[in-house]
mmCIF file of C-alpha atoms in Angstrom:
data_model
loop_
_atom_site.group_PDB
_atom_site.id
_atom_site.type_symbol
_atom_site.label_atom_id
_atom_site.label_comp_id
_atom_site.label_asym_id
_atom_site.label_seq_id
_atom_site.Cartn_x
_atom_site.Cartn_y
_atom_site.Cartn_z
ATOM 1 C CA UNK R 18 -50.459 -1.587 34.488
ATOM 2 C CA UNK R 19 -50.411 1.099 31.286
ATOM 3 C CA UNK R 20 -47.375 2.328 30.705
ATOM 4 C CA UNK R 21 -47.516 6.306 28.945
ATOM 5 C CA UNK R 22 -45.290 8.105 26.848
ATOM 6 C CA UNK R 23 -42.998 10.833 27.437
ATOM 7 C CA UNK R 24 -42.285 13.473 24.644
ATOM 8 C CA UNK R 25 -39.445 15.676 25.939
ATOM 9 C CA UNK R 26 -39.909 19.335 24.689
ATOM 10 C CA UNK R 27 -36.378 20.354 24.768
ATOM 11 C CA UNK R 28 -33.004 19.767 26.833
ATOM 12 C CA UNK R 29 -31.026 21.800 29.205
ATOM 13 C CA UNK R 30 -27.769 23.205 28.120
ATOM 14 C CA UNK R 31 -25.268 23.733 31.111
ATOM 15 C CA UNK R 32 -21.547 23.873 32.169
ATOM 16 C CA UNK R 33 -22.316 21.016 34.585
ATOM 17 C CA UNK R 34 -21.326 17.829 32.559
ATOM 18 C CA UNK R 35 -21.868 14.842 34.528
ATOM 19 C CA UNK R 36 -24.050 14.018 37.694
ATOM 20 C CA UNK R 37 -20.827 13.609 40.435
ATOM 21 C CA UNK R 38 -20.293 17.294 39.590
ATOM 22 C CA UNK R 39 -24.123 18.437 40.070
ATOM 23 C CA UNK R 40 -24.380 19.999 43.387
ATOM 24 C CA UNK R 41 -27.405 18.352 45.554
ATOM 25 C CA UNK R 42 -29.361 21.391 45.618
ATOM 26 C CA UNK R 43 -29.508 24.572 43.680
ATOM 27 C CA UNK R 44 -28.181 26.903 46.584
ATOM 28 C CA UNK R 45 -24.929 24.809 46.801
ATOM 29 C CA UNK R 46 -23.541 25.964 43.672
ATOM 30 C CA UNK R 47 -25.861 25.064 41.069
ATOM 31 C CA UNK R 48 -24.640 27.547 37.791
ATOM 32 C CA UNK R 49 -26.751 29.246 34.977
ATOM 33 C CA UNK R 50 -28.088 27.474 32.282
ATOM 34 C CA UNK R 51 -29.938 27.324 29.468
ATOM 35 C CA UNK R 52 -33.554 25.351 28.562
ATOM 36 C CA UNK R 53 -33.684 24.927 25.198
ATOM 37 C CA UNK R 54 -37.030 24.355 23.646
ATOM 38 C CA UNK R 55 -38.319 22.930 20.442
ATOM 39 C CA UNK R 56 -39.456 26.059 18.464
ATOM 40 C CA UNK R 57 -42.839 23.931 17.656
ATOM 41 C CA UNK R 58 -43.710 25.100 21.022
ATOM 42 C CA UNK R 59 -43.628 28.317 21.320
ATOM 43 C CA UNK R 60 -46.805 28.996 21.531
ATOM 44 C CA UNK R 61 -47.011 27.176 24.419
ATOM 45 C CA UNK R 62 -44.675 29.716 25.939
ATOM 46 C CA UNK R 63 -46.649 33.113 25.329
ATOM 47 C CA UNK R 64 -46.846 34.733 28.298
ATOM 48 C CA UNK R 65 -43.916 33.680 30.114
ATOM 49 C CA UNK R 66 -41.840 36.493 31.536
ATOM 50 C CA UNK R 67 -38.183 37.383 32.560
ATOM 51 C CA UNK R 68 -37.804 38.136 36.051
ATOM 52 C CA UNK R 69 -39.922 35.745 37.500
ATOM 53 C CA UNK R 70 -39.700 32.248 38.646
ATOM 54 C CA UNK R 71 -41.335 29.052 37.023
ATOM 55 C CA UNK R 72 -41.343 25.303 38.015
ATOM 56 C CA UNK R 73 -39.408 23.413 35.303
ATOM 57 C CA UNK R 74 -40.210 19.198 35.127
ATOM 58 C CA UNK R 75 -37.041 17.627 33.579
ATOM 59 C CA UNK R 76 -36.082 13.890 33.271
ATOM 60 C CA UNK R 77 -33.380 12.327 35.125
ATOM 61 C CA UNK R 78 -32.093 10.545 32.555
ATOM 62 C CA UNK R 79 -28.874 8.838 34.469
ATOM 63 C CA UNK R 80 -31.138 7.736 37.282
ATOM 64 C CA UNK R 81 -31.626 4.142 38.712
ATOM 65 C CA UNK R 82 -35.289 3.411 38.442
ATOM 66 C CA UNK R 83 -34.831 0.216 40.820
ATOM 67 C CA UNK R 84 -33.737 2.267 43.765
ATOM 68 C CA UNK R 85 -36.425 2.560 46.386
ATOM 69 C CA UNK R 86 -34.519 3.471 49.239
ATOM 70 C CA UNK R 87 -31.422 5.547 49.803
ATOM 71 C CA UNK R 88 -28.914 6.832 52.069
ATOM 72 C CA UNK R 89 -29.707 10.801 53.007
ATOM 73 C CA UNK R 90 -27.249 13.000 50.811
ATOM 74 C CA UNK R 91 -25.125 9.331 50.215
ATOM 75 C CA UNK R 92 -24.117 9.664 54.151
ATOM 76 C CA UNK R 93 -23.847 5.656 54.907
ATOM 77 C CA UNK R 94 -23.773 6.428 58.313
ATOM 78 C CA UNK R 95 -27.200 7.761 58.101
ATOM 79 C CA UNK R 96 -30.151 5.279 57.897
ATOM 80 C CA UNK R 97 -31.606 4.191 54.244
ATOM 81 C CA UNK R 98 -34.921 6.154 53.585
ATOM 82 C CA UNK R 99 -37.770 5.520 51.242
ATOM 83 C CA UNK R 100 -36.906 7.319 48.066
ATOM 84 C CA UNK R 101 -40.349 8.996 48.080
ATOM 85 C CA UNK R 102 -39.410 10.688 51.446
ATOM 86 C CA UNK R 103 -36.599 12.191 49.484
ATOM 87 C CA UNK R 104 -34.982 14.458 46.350
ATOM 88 C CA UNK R 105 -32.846 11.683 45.223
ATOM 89 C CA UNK R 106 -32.950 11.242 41.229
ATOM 90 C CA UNK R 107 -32.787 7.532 41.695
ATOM 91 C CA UNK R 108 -36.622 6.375 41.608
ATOM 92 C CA UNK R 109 -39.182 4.586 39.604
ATOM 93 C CA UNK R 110 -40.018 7.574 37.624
ATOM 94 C CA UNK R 111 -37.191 9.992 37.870
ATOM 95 C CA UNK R 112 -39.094 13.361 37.172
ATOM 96 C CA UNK R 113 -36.656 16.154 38.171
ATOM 97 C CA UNK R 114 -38.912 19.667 39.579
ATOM 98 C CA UNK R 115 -36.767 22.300 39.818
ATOM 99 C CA UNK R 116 -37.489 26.201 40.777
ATOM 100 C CA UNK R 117 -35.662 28.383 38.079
ATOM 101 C CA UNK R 118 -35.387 32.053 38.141
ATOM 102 C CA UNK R 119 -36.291 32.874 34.538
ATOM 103 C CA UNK R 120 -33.347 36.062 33.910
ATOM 104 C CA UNK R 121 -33.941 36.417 29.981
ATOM 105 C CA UNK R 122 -36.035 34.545 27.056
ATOM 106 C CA UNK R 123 -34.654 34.914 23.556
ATOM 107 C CA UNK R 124 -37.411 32.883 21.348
ATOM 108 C CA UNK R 125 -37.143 29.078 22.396
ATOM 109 C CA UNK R 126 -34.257 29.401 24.741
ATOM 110 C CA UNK R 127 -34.899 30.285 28.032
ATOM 111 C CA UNK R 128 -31.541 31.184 30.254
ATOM 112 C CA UNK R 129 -32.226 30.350 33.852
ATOM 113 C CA UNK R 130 -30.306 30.933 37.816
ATOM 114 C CA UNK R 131 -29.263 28.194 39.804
ATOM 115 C CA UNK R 132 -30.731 25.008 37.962
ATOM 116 C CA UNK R 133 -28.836 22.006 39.251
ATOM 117 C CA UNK R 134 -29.606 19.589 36.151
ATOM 118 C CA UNK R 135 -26.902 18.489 33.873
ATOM 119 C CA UNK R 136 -26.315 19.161 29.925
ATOM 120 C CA UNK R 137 -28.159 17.560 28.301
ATOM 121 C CA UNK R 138 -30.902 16.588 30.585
ATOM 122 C CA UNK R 139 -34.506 16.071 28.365
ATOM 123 C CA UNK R 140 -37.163 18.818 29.085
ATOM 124 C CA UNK R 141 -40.880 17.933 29.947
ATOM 125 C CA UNK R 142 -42.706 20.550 30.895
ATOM 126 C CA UNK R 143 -43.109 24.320 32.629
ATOM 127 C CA UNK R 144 -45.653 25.514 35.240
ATOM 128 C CA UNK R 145 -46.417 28.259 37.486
ATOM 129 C CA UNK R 146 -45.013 27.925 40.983
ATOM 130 C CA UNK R 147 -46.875 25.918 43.696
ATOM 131 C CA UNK R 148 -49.384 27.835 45.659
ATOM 132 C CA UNK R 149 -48.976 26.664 49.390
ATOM 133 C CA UNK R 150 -51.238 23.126 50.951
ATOM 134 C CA UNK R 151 -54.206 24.750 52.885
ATOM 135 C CA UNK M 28 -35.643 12.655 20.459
ATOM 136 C CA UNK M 29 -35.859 9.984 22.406
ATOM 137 C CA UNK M 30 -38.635 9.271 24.297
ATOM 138 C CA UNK M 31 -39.071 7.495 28.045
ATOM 139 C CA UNK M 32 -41.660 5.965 29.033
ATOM 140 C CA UNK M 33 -43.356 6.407 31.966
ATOM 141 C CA UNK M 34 -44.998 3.101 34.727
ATOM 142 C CA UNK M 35 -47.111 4.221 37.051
ATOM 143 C CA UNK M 36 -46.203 3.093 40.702
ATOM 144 C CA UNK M 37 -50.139 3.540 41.788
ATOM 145 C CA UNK M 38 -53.445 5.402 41.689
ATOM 146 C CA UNK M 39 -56.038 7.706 42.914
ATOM 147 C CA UNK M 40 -59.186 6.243 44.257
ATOM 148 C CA UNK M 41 -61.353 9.482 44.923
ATOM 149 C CA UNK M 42 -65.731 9.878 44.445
ATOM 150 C CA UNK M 43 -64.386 13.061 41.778
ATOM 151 C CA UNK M 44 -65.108 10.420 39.124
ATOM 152 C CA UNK M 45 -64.791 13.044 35.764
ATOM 153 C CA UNK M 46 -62.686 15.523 34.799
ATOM 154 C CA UNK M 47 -65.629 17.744 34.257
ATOM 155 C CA UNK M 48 -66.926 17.882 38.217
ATOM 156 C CA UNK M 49 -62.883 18.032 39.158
ATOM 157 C CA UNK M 50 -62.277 21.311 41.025
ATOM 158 C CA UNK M 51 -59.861 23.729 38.894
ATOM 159 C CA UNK M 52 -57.948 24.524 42.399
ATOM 160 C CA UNK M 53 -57.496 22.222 45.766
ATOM 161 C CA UNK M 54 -59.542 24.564 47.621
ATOM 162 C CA UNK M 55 -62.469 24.972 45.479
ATOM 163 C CA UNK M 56 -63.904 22.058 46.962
ATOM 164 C CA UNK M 57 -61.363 18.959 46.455
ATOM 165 C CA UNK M 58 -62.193 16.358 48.412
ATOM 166 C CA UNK M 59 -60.361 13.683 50.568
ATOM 167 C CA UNK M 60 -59.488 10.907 48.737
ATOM 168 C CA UNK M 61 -57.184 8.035 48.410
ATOM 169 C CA UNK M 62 -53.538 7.376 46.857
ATOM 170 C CA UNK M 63 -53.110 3.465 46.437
ATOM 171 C CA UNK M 64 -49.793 2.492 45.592
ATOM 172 C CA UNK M 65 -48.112 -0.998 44.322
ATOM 173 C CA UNK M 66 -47.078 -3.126 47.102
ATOM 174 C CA UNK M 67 -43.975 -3.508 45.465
ATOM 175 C CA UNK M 68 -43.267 0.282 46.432
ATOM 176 C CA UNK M 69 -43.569 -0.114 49.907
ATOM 177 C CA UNK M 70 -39.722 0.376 51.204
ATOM 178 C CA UNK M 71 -40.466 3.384 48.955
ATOM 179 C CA UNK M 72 -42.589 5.071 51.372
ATOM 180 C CA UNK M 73 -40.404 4.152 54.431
ATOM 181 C CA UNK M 74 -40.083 7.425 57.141
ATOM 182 C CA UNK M 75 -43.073 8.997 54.820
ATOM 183 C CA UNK M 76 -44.984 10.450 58.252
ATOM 184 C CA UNK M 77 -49.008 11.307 58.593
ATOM 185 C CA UNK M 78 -49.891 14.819 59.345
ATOM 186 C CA UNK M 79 -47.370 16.649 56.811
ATOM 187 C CA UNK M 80 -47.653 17.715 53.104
ATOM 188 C CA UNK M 81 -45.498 15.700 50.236
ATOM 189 C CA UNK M 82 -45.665 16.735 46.726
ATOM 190 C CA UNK M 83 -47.895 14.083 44.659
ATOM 191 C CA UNK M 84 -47.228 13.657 40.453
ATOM 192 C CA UNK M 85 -50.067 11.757 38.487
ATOM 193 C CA UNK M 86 -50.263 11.258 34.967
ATOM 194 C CA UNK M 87 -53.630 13.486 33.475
ATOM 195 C CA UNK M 88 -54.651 10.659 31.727
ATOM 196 C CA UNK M 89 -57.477 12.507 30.081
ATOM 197 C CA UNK M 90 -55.389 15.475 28.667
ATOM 198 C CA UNK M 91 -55.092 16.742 25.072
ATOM 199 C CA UNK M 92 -51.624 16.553 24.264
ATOM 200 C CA UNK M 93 -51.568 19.046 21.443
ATOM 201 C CA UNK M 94 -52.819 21.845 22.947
ATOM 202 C CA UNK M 95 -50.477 24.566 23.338
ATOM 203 C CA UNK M 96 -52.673 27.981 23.958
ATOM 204 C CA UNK M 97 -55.455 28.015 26.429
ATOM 205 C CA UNK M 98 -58.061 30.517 27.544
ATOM 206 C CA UNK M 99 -57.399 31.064 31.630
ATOM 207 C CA UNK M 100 -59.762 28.762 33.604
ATOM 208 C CA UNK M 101 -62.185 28.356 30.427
ATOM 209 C CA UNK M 102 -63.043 31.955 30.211
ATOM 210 C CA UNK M 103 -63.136 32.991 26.420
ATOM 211 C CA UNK M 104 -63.503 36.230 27.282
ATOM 212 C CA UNK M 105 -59.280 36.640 28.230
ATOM 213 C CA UNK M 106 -57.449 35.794 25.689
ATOM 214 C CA UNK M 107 -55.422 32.884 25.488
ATOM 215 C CA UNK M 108 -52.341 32.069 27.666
ATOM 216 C CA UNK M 109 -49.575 29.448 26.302
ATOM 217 C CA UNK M 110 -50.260 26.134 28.579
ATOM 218 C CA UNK M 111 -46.786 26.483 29.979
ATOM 219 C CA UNK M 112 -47.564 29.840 31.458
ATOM 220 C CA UNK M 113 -50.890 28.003 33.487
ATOM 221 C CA UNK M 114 -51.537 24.593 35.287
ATOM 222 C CA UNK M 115 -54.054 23.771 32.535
ATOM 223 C CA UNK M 116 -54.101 19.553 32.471
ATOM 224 C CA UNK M 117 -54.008 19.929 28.753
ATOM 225 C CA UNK M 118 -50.119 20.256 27.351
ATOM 226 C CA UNK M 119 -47.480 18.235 25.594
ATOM 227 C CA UNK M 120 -46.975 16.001 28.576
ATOM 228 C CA UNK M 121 -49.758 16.086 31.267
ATOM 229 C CA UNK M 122 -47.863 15.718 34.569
ATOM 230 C CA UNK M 123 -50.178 16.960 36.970
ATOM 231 C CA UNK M 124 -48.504 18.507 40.361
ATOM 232 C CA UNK M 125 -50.339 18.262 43.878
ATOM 233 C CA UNK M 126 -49.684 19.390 47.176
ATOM 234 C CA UNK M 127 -51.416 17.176 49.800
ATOM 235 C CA UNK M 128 -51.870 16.734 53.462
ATOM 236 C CA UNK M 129 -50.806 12.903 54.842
ATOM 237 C CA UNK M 130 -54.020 11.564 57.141
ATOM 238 C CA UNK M 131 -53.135 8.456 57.349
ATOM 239 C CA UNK M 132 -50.767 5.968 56.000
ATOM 240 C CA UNK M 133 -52.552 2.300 56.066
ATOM 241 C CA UNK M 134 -49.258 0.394 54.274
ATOM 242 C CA UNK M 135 -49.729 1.239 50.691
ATOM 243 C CA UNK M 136 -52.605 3.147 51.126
ATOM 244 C CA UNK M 137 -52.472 6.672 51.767
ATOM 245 C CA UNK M 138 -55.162 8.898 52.884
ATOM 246 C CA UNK M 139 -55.218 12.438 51.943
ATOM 247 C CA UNK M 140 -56.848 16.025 52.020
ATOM 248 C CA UNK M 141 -57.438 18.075 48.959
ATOM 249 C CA UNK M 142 -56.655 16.070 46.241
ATOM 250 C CA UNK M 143 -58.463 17.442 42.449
ATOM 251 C CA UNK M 144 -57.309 14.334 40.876
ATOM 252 C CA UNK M 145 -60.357 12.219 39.372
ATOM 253 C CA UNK M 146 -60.210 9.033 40.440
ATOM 254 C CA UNK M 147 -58.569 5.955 38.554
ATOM 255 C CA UNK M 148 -55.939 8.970 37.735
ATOM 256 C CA UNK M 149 -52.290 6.813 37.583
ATOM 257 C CA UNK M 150 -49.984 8.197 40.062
ATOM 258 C CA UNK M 151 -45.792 8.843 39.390
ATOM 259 C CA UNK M 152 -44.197 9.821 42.442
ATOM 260 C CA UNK M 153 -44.414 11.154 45.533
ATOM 261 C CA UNK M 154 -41.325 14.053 46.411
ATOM 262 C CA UNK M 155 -40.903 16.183 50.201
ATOM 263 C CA UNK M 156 -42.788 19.804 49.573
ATOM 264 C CA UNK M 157 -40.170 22.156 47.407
ATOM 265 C CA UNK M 158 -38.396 24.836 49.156
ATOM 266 C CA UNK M 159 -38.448 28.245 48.084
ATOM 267 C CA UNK M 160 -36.248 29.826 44.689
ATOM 268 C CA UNK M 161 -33.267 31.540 45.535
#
């Protein structure tokens, strides 16, 4: 099958340095951060406005792209689920969606609440939030 | 920077068959349509359950990869919005987002409500619904 291309846009900068560290979801802990962009796409950016929340696409870079099922939160006593019934970075295309509160944008560099990536972590892409399945 | 490349673990068999017919929004008339993975995915889907709503990434296959402004759903009459402030399929990398209902689940076939994918569209992942920004 056709493999595509990814072009990340920018990275994340953040106090969290490795994955072991990175809490499992952004209301256990998850700190500020920073997504840095590459000032070619800027444009892309007009619009965009502090105080409100965007979906940000990121790549897991670390992740296992074998893994197709996993233990729930790591708990081995729990039973292995299919990794597309789950959050868990390890997958066949680890594409990290997180919900960032957007507190100030100073050109290409976007400081965010609660994002639960690490430094470094490649950038893909920014959206509006979901609107709801009907 | 480095780039990653993305393999597609399946597609979207649906009778939207271009981009031009394709509904802007799931509820402007999206119809049912199929998401047929990769039989090598199957422990993948394991505990996936009919009747709920997953989260389903594709790969916008047809998208313009340079564009960085648009005008809001085609209307030249607002001015233009920077793609990362919209869902536009057109931007640096087209990961399209989609919020669907399970029907049925017929091993790697899944059948499923309100899906403005055009069909033969590669699909990336499937993720449980997001919860809500804190």
């Amino acid at each position: 099958m056709t493999s595509y291309q990814l072009h990340p846009i920018g990275h994340v900068e953040s106090p969290l340095k490795d994955r072991s560290a990175a809490p499992r979801q952004p209301d256990e802990g998850a700190p500020e951060a920073w997504i840095v962009l590459d000032e070619r796409y800027l444009p892309a950016l007009d619009g965009l406005r502090p105080g409100t929340d965007v979906l940000l696409l990121t790549w897991l870079h670390g992740a296992d792209r074998t893994t197709l099922t996993v233990h729930p939160r790591g708990d081995t006593t729990r039973p292995p689920a299919g990794v597309f019934t789950t959050r868990a970075p390890d997958r066949p295309n680890p594409i990290g969606l997180h919900t960032v509160h957007l507190l100030t944008i100073d050109g290409p560099r976007l400081h965010v609440r609660h994002l639960e990536a690490v430094d470094g972590t490649p950038v893909l892409d920014l959206k509006p939030l979901l609107t709801p399945a009907r």
